[in-house]
JSON list of C-alpha atoms in Angstrom, two decimals:
[
{"chain": "A", "resi": 1, "resn": "ASN", "atom": "CA", "xyz": [1.23, 13.00, 18.58]},
{"chain": "A", "resi": 2, "resn": "MET", "atom": "CA", "xyz": [0.52, 14.16, 15.00]},
{"chain": "A", "resi": 3, "resn": "ARG", "atom": "CA", "xyz": [4.16, 14.89, 14.14]},
{"chain": "A", "resi": 4, "resn": "LEU", "atom": "CA", "xyz": [5.25, 11.38, 15.14]},
{"chain": "A", "resi": 5, "resn": "ALA", "atom": "CA", "xyz": [2.37, 9.82, 13.19]},
{"chain": "A", "resi": 6, "resn": "ALA", "atom": "CA", "xyz": [3.22, 11.90, 10.11]},
{"chain": "A", "resi": 7, "resn": "PHE", "atom": "CA", "xyz": [6.86, 10.83, 10.39]},
{"chain": "A", "resi": 8, "resn": "ALA", "atom": "CA", "xyz": [5.81, 7.17, 10.68]},
{"chain": "A", "resi": 9, "resn": "LEU", "atom": "CA", "xyz": [3.65, 7.54, 7.54]},
{"chain": "A", "resi": 10, "resn": "ALA", "atom": "CA", "xyz": [6.51, 9.21, 5.65]},
{"chain": "A", "resi": 11, "resn": "LEU", "atom": "CA", "xyz": [8.90, 6.49, 6.76]},
{"chain": "A", "resi": 12, "resn": "ALA", "atom": "CA", "xyz": [6.46, 3.77, 5.69]},
{"chain": "A", "resi": 13, "resn": "ALA", "atom": "CA", "xyz": [6.10, 5.39, 2.26]},
{"chain": "A", "resi": 14, "resn": "VAL", "atom": "CA", "xyz": [9.87, 5.30, 1.61]},
{"chain": "A", "resi": 15, "resn": "PRO", "atom": "CA", "xyz": [10.12, 1.63, 0.46]},
{"chain": "A", "resi": 16, "resn": "LEU", "atom": "CA", "xyz": [7.43, 2.15, -2.15]},
{"chain": "A", "resi": 17, "resn": "SER", "atom": "CA", "xyz": [9.47, 4.73, -4.06]},
{"chain": "A", "resi": 18, "resn": "PRO", "atom": "CA", "xyz": [12.22, 2.37, -5.30]},
{"chain": "A", "resi": 19, "resn": "ALA", "atom": "CA", "xyz": [9.64, -0.34, -5.99]},
{"chain": "A", "resi": 20, "resn": "ALA", "atom": "CA", "xyz": [7.48, 2.01, -8.05]},
{"chain": "A", "resi": 21, "resn": "PHE", "atom": "CA", "xyz": [10.55, 3.32, -9.87]},
{"chain": "A", "resi": 22, "resn": "ALA", "atom": "CA", "xyz": [11.62, -0.23, -10.74]},
{"chain": "A", "resi": 23, "resn": "GLN", "atom": "CA", "xyz": [8.14, -1.01, -12.04]},
{"chain": "A", "resi": 24, "resn": "THR", "atom": "CA", "xyz": [8.06, 2.17, -14.13]},
{"chain": "A", "resi": 25, "resn": "ALA", "atom": "CA", "xyz": [11.61, 1.69, -15.40]},
{"chain": "A", "resi": 26, "resn": "ALA", "atom": "CA", "xyz": [10.75, -1.86, -16.50]},
{"chain": "A", "resi": 27, "resn": "SER", "atom": "CA", "xyz": [8.60, -0.45, -19.30]},
{"chain": "A", "resi": 28, "resn": "GLU", "atom": "CA", "xyz": [11.62, 1.47, -20.61]},
{"chain": "A", "resi": 29, "resn": "MET", "atom": "CA", "xyz": [14.02, -1.49, -20.39]},
{"chain": "A", "resi": 30, "resn": "PRO", "atom": "CA", "xyz": [15.17, -3.68, -23.27]},
{"chain": "A", "resi": 31, "resn": "ALA", "atom": "CA", "xyz": [12.42, -5.51, -25.12]},
{"chain": "A", "resi": 32, "resn": "PRO", "atom": "CA", "xyz": [12.57, -8.87, -23.27]},
{"chain": "A", "resi": 33, "resn": "LEU", "atom": "CA", "xyz": [12.27, -7.27, -19.82]},
{"chain": "A", "resi": 34, "resn": "ALA", "atom": "CA", "xyz": [9.59, -4.82, -20.93]},
{"chain": "A", "resi": 35, "resn": "ALA", "atom": "CA", "xyz": [7.68, -7.73, -22.47]},
{"chain": "A", "resi": 36, "resn": "LEU", "atom": "CA", "xyz": [7.89, -9.62, -19.17]},
{"chain": "A", "resi": 37, "resn": "GLY", "atom": "CA", "xyz": [6.48, -6.61, -17.32]},
{"chain": "A", "resi": 38, "resn": "ASP", "atom": "CA", "xyz": [3.65, -6.29, -19.84]},
{"chain": "A", "resi": 39, "resn": "TYR", "atom": "CA", "xyz": [3.01, -10.03, -19.60]},
{"chain": "A", "resi": 40, "resn": "LEU", "atom": "CA", "xyz": [2.67, -9.90, -15.82]},
{"chain": "A", "resi": 41, "resn": "ILE", "atom": "CA", "xyz": [0.32, -6.92, -15.91]},
{"chain": "A", "resi": 42, "resn": "GLU", "atom": "CA", "xyz": [-1.85, -8.16, -18.77]},
{"chain": "A", "resi": 43, "resn": "ASN", "atom": "CA", "xyz": [-2.02, -11.84, -17.79]},
{"chain": "A", "resi": 44, "resn": "ILE", "atom": "CA", "xyz": [-5.38, -12.40, -16.13]},
{"chain": "A", "resi": 45, "resn": "ALA", "atom": "CA", "xyz": [-4.31, -15.80, -14.78]},
{"chain": "A", "resi": 46, "resn": "ILE", "atom": "CA", "xyz": [-1.41, -14.25, -12.83]},
{"chain": "A", "resi": 47, "resn": "VAL", "atom": "CA", "xyz": [-3.61, -11.48, -11.46]},
{"chain": "A", "resi": 48, "resn": "ALA", "atom": "CA", "xyz": [-6.29, -14.02, -10.47]},
{"chain": "A", "resi": 49, "resn": "ALA", "atom": "CA", "xyz": [-3.68, -16.29, -8.86]},
{"chain": "A", "resi": 50, "resn": "THR", "atom": "CA", "xyz": [-2.16, -13.50, -6.79]},
{"chain": "A", "resi": 51, "resn": "LEU", "atom": "CA", "xyz": [-5.62, -12.33, -5.71]},
{"chain": "A", "resi": 52, "resn": "PHE", "atom": "CA", "xyz": [-6.51, -15.89, -4.74]},
{"chain": "A", "resi": 53, "resn": "VAL", "atom": "CA", "xyz": [-3.26, -16.48, -2.84]},
{"chain": "A", "resi": 54, "resn": "GLY", "atom": "CA", "xyz": [-3.65, -13.14, -1.06]},
{"chain": "A", "resi": 55, "resn": "GLY", "atom": "CA", "xyz": [-7.19, -14.01, -0.03]},
{"chain": "A", "resi": 56, "resn": "VAL", "atom": "CA", "xyz": [-6.13, -17.43, 1.24]},
{"chain": "A", "resi": 57, "resn": "VAL", "atom": "CA", "xyz": [-3.29, -15.86, 3.23]},
{"chain": "A", "resi": 58, "resn": "LEU", "atom": "CA", "xyz": [-5.73, -13.40, 4.82]},
{"chain": "A", "resi": 59, "resn": "ILE", "atom": "CA", "xyz": [-8.19, -16.19, 5.69]},
{"chain": "A", "resi": 60, "resn": "VAL", "atom": "CA", "xyz": [-5.49, -18.48, 7.10]},
{"chain": "A", "resi": 61, "resn": "PHE", "atom": "CA", "xyz": [-3.95, -15.63, 9.07]},
{"chain": "A", "resi": 62, "resn": "GLU", "atom": "CA", "xyz": [-7.32, -14.60, 10.49]},
{"chain": "A", "resi": 63, "resn": "TYR", "atom": "CA", "xyz": [-8.15, -18.20, 11.40]},
{"chain": "A", "resi": 64, "resn": "ARG", "atom": "CA", "xyz": [-4.79, -18.74, 13.15]},
{"chain": "A", "resi": 65, "resn": "LYS", "atom": "CA", "xyz": [-5.07, -15.43, 15.02]},
{"chain": "A", "resi": 66, "resn": "ARG", "atom": "CA", "xyz": [-8.57, -16.34, 16.17]},
{"chain": "A", "resi": 67, "resn": "GLU", "atom": "CA", "xyz": [-7.28, -19.71, 17.47]},
{"chain": "A", "resi": 68, "resn": "ASP", "atom": "CA", "xyz": [-4.40, -18.04, 19.30]},
{"chain": "A", "resi": 69, "resn": "PHE", "atom": "CA", "xyz": [-6.54, -15.24, 20.76]},
{"chain": "A", "resi": 70, "resn": "GLY", "atom": "CA", "xyz": [-7.47, -17.17, 23.90]},
{"chain": "A", "resi": 71, "resn": "ASN", "atom": "CA", "xyz": [-3.86, -18.20, 24.53]},
{"chain": "A", "resi": 72, "resn": "VAL", "atom": "CA", "xyz": [-2.24, -14.76, 24.42]},
{"chain": "A", "resi": 73, "resn": "SER", "atom": "CA", "xyz": [-0.36, -13.53, 27.46]},
{"chain": "A", "resi": 74, "resn": "ALA", "atom": "CA", "xyz": [-0.26, -9.84, 28.30]},
{"chain": "A", "resi": 75, "resn": "ALA", "atom": "CA", "xyz": [3.31, -9.64, 26.96]},
{"chain": "A", "resi": 76, "resn": "ASP", "atom": "CA", "xyz": [2.28, -11.16, 23.62]},
{"chain": "A", "resi": 77, "resn": "ALA", "atom": "CA", "xyz": [-0.93, -9.18, 23.16]},
{"chain": "A", "resi": 78, "resn": "PRO", "atom": "CA", "xyz": [-1.19, -7.00, 20.04]},
{"chain": "A", "resi": 79, "resn": "ARG", "atom": "CA", "xyz": [0.22, -3.51, 20.56]},
{"chain": "A", "resi": 80, "resn": "ASN", "atom": "CA", "xyz": [-1.79, -0.35, 20.04]},
{"chain": "A", "resi": 81, "resn": "TYR", "atom": "CA", "xyz": [1.44, 1.43, 19.03]},
{"chain": "A", "resi": 82, "resn": "PHE", "atom": "CA", "xyz": [4.41, 0.57, 16.88]},
{"chain": "A", "resi": 83, "resn": "SER", "atom": "CA", "xyz": [7.95, 1.70, 16.28]},
{"chain": "A", "resi": 84, "resn": "TYR", "atom": "CA", "xyz": [9.47, 3.54, 13.35]},
{"chain": "A", "resi": 85, "resn": "THR", "atom": "CA", "xyz": [11.17, 0.27, 12.39]},
{"chain": "A", "resi": 86, "resn": "ALA", "atom": "CA", "xyz": [7.75, -1.39, 12.24]},
{"chain": "A", "resi": 87, "resn": "ALA", "atom": "CA", "xyz": [6.43, 1.51, 10.14]},
{"chain": "A", "resi": 88, "resn": "PHE", "atom": "CA", "xyz": [9.31, 1.05, 7.68]},
{"chain": "A", "resi": 89, "resn": "LEU", "atom": "CA", "xyz": [8.73, -2.73, 7.53]},
{"chain": "A", "resi": 90, "resn": "ILE", "atom": "CA", "xyz": [5.02, -2.16, 6.93]},
{"chain": "A", "resi": 91, "resn": "GLY", "atom": "CA", "xyz": [6.06, 0.07, 4.03]},
{"chain": "A", "resi": 92, "resn": "CYS", "atom": "CA", "xyz": [8.20, -2.79, 2.71]},
{"chain": "A", "resi": 93, "resn": "ALA", "atom": "CA", "xyz": [5.14, -5.04, 2.90]},
{"chain": "A", "resi": 94, "resn": "GLN", "atom": "CA", "xyz": [3.19, -2.41, 0.96]},
{"chain": "A", "resi": 95, "resn": "ALA", "atom": "CA", "xyz": [5.87, -2.45, -1.76]},
{"chain": "A", "resi": 96, "resn": "ILE", "atom": "CA", "xyz": [4.94, -6.08, -2.49]},
{"chain": "A", "resi": 97, "resn": "ALA", "atom": "CA", "xyz": [1.74, -4.67, -3.96]},
{"chain": "A", "resi": 98, "resn": "ILE", "atom": "CA", "xyz": [3.56, -3.70, -7.17]},
{"chain": "A", "resi": 99, "resn": "VAL", "atom": "CA", "xyz": [2.95, -7.33, -8.16]},
{"chain": "A", "resi": 100, "resn": "PRO", "atom": "CA", "xyz": [-0.26, -7.33, -10.22]},
{"chain": "A", "resi": 101, "resn": "GLY", "atom": "CA", "xyz": [-3.20, -8.58, -8.18]},
{"chain": "A", "resi": 102, "resn": "VAL", "atom": "CA", "xyz": [-1.62, -8.06, -4.75]},
{"chain": "A", "resi": 103, "resn": "SER", "atom": "CA", "xyz": [-3.78, -5.87, -2.54]},
{"chain": "A", "resi": 104, "resn": "ARG", "atom": "CA", "xyz": [-1.91, -2.87, -1.13]},
{"chain": "A", "resi": 105, "resn": "ALA", "atom": "CA", "xyz": [-4.16, -2.77, 1.92]},
{"chain": "A", "resi": 106, "resn": "GLY", "atom": "CA", "xyz": [-3.96, -6.53, 2.40]},
{"chain": "A", "resi": 107, "resn": "ALA", "atom": "CA", "xyz": [-0.18, -6.50, 2.21]},
{"chain": "A", "resi": 108, "resn": "THR", "atom": "CA", "xyz": [0.14, -3.69, 4.76]},
{"chain": "A", "resi": 109, "resn": "ILE", "atom": "CA", "xyz": [-2.40, -5.24, 7.13]},
{"chain": "A", "resi": 110, "resn": "ILE", "atom": "CA", "xyz": [-0.75, -8.66, 7.02]},
{"chain": "A", "resi": 111, "resn": "GLY", "atom": "CA", "xyz": [2.67, -7.03, 7.47]},
{"chain": "A", "resi": 112, "resn": "GLY", "atom": "CA", "xyz": [1.49, -5.10, 10.51]},
{"chain": "A", "resi": 113, "resn": "LEU", "atom": "CA", "xyz": [-0.26, -8.07, 12.08]},
{"chain": "A", "resi": 114, "resn": "LEU", "atom": "CA", "xyz": [2.87, -10.19, 11.58]},
{"chain": "A", "resi": 115, "resn": "LEU", "atom": "CA", "xyz": [4.80, -7.49, 13.44]},
{"chain": "A", "resi": 116, "resn": "GLY", "atom": "CA", "xyz": [2.33, -7.69, 16.33]},
{"chain": "A", "resi": 117, "resn": "VAL", "atom": "CA", "xyz": [0.51, -4.41, 15.70]},
{"chain": "A", "resi": 118, "resn": "GLY", "atom": "CA", "xyz": [-3.11, -4.40, 16.85]},
{"chain": "A", "resi": 119, "resn": "ARG", "atom": "CA", "xyz": [-5.78, -4.99, 14.21]},
{"chain": "A", "resi": 120, "resn": "LYS", "atom": "CA", "xyz": [-7.49, -1.61, 14.66]},
{"chain": "A", "resi": 121, "resn": "GLU", "atom": "CA", "xyz": [-4.20, 0.28, 14.56]},
{"chain": "A", "resi": 122, "resn": "ILE", "atom": "CA", "xyz": [-2.86, -1.41, 11.44]},
{"chain": "A", "resi": 123, "resn": "VAL", "atom": "CA", "xyz": [-6.13, -0.96, 9.55]},
{"chain": "A", "resi": 124, "resn": "GLU", "atom": "CA", "xyz": [-6.10, 2.76, 10.37]},
{"chain": "A", "resi": 125, "resn": "PHE", "atom": "CA", "xyz": [-2.42, 3.05, 9.47]},
{"chain": "A", "resi": 126, "resn": "SER", "atom": "CA", "xyz": [-2.99, 1.19, 6.18]},
{"chain": "A", "resi": 127, "resn": "PHE", "atom": "CA", "xyz": [-5.82, 3.56, 5.31]},
{"chain": "A", "resi": 128, "resn": "LEU", "atom": "CA", "xyz": [-3.68, 6.61, 6.10]},
{"chain": "A", "resi": 129, "resn": "LEU", "atom": "CA", "xyz": [-0.72, 5.14, 4.21]},
{"chain": "A", "resi": 130, "resn": "ALA", "atom": "CA", "xyz": [-2.87, 5.10, 1.09]},
{"chain": "A", "resi": 131, "resn": "VAL", "atom": "CA", "xyz": [-2.85, 8.91, 1.04]},
{"chain": "A", "resi": 132, "resn": "PRO", "atom": "CA", "xyz": [0.85, 9.47, 0.23]},
{"chain": "A", "resi": 133, "resn": "THR", "atom": "CA", "xyz": [0.83, 6.41, -2.02]},
{"chain": "A", "resi": 134, "resn": "MET", "atom": "CA", "xyz": [-2.11, 7.58, -4.12]},
{"chain": "A", "resi": 135, "resn": "LEU", "atom": "CA", "xyz": [-0.86, 11.17, -4.10]},
{"chain": "A", "resi": 136, "resn": "ALA", "atom": "CA", "xyz": [2.53, 10.10, -5.44]},
{"chain": "A", "resi": 137, "resn": "ALA", "atom": "CA", "xyz": [0.90, 7.93, -8.12]},
{"chain": "A", "resi": 138, "resn": "ALA", "atom": "CA", "xyz": [-1.41, 10.77, -9.18]},
{"chain": "A", "resi": 139, "resn": "LEU", "atom": "CA", "xyz": [1.42, 13.31, -9.29]},
{"chain": "A", "resi": 140, "resn": "TYR", "atom": "CA", "xyz": [3.59, 10.96, -11.34]},
{"chain": "A", "resi": 141, "resn": "ASP", "atom": "CA", "xyz": [0.72, 10.33, -13.76]},
{"chain": "A", "resi": 142, "resn": "LEU", "atom": "CA", "xyz": [0.17, 14.08, -14.09]},
{"chain": "A", "resi": 143, "resn": "TYR", "atom": "CA", "xyz": [3.89, 14.54, -14.70]},
{"chain": "A", "resi": 144, "resn": "LYS", "atom": "CA", "xyz": [3.86, 11.93, -17.46]},
{"chain": "A", "resi": 145, "resn": "SER", "atom": "CA", "xyz": [0.60, 12.91, -19.17]},
{"chain": "A", "resi": 146, "resn": "GLY", "atom": "CA", "xyz": [-0.28, 16.39, -17.89]},
{"chain": "A", "resi": 147, "resn": "GLY", "atom": "CA", "xyz": [1.23, 18.09, -20.93]},
{"chain": "A", "resi": 148, "resn": "THR", "atom": "CA", "xyz": [-1.51, 16.59, -23.10]},
{"chain": "A", "resi": 149, "resn": "PHE", "atom": "CA", "xyz": [-4.35, 18.03, -20.99]},
{"chain": "A", "resi": 150, "resn": "ALA", "atom": "CA", "xyz": [-6.55, 20.73, -22.43]},
{"chain": "A", "resi": 151, "resn": "VAL", "atom": "CA", "xyz": [-7.44, 23.74, -20.26]},
{"chain": "A", "resi": 152, "resn": "SER", "atom": "CA", "xyz": [-10.94, 22.36, -19.68]},
{"chain": "A", "resi": 153, "resn": "GLU", "atom": "CA", "xyz": [-9.47, 19.06, -18.42]},
{"chain": "A", "resi": 154, "resn": "TRP", "atom": "CA", "xyz": [-7.26, 20.92, -15.92]},
{"chain": "A", "resi": 155, "resn": "GLN", "atom": "CA", "xyz": [-10.34, 22.83, -14.76]},
{"chain": "A", "resi": 156, "resn": "LEU", "atom": "CA", "xyz": [-12.31, 19.61, -14.27]},
{"chain": "A", "resi": 157, "resn": "LEU", "atom": "CA", "xyz": [-9.40, 18.01, -12.44]},
{"chain": "A", "resi": 158, "resn": "SER", "atom": "CA", "xyz": [-9.05, 21.03, -10.14]},
{"chain": "A", "resi": 159, "resn": "LEU", "atom": "CA", "xyz": [-12.79, 21.13, -9.47]},
{"chain": "A", "resi": 160, "resn": "GLY", "atom": "CA", "xyz": [-12.82, 17.40, -8.64]},
{"chain": "A", "resi": 161, "resn": "PHE", "atom": "CA", "xyz": [-9.84, 17.84, -6.31]},
{"chain": "A", "resi": 162, "resn": "VAL", "atom": "CA", "xyz": [-11.49, 20.70, -4.41]},
{"chain": "A", "resi": 163, "resn": "ILE", "atom": "CA", "xyz": [-14.83, 18.92, -4.10]},
{"chain": "A", "resi": 164, "resn": "SER", "atom": "CA", "xyz": [-13.25, 15.68, -2.91]},
{"chain": "A", "resi": 165, "resn": "PHE", "atom": "CA", "xyz": [-11.13, 17.59, -0.41]},
{"chain": "A", "resi": 166, "resn": "LEU", "atom": "CA", "xyz": [-14.20, 19.32, 1.02]},
{"chain": "A", "resi": 167, "resn": "ALA", "atom": "CA", "xyz": [-16.26, 16.13, 1.15]}
]
């Protein structure tokens, strides 16, 4: 049902809003906190470490799931559906991606698999969950910097939007 799926996506997008607000507000905080936020974002070692840890977690999780695959009873098999609670918790997992270097898709996929959602279903849900996430980020960026756009830049942005929508 499309309405239920849309509601699940909206529910999963909710946890990202406070996380994104906290990340944005950090740049407007007192100097020591703003400096810490800048340090985390600009520090290549931290970004590399979080990418590495995320990759290791994905590999270990995949390896353990592959080992357990032959020992799964029908009651423990991955589900091809999930509840609204699971959708919200997957959104919480996505919110972890505000840490520089953490993959948004990886966080949502691992979160869903930990909740017992089937691999195909969580990958599709993660892909669809990117839509409201990227839309919100783009709208916020336009809100913050749209006043500096020239008319020709708005025209190019509109043309790009229409072409990408049709493609």
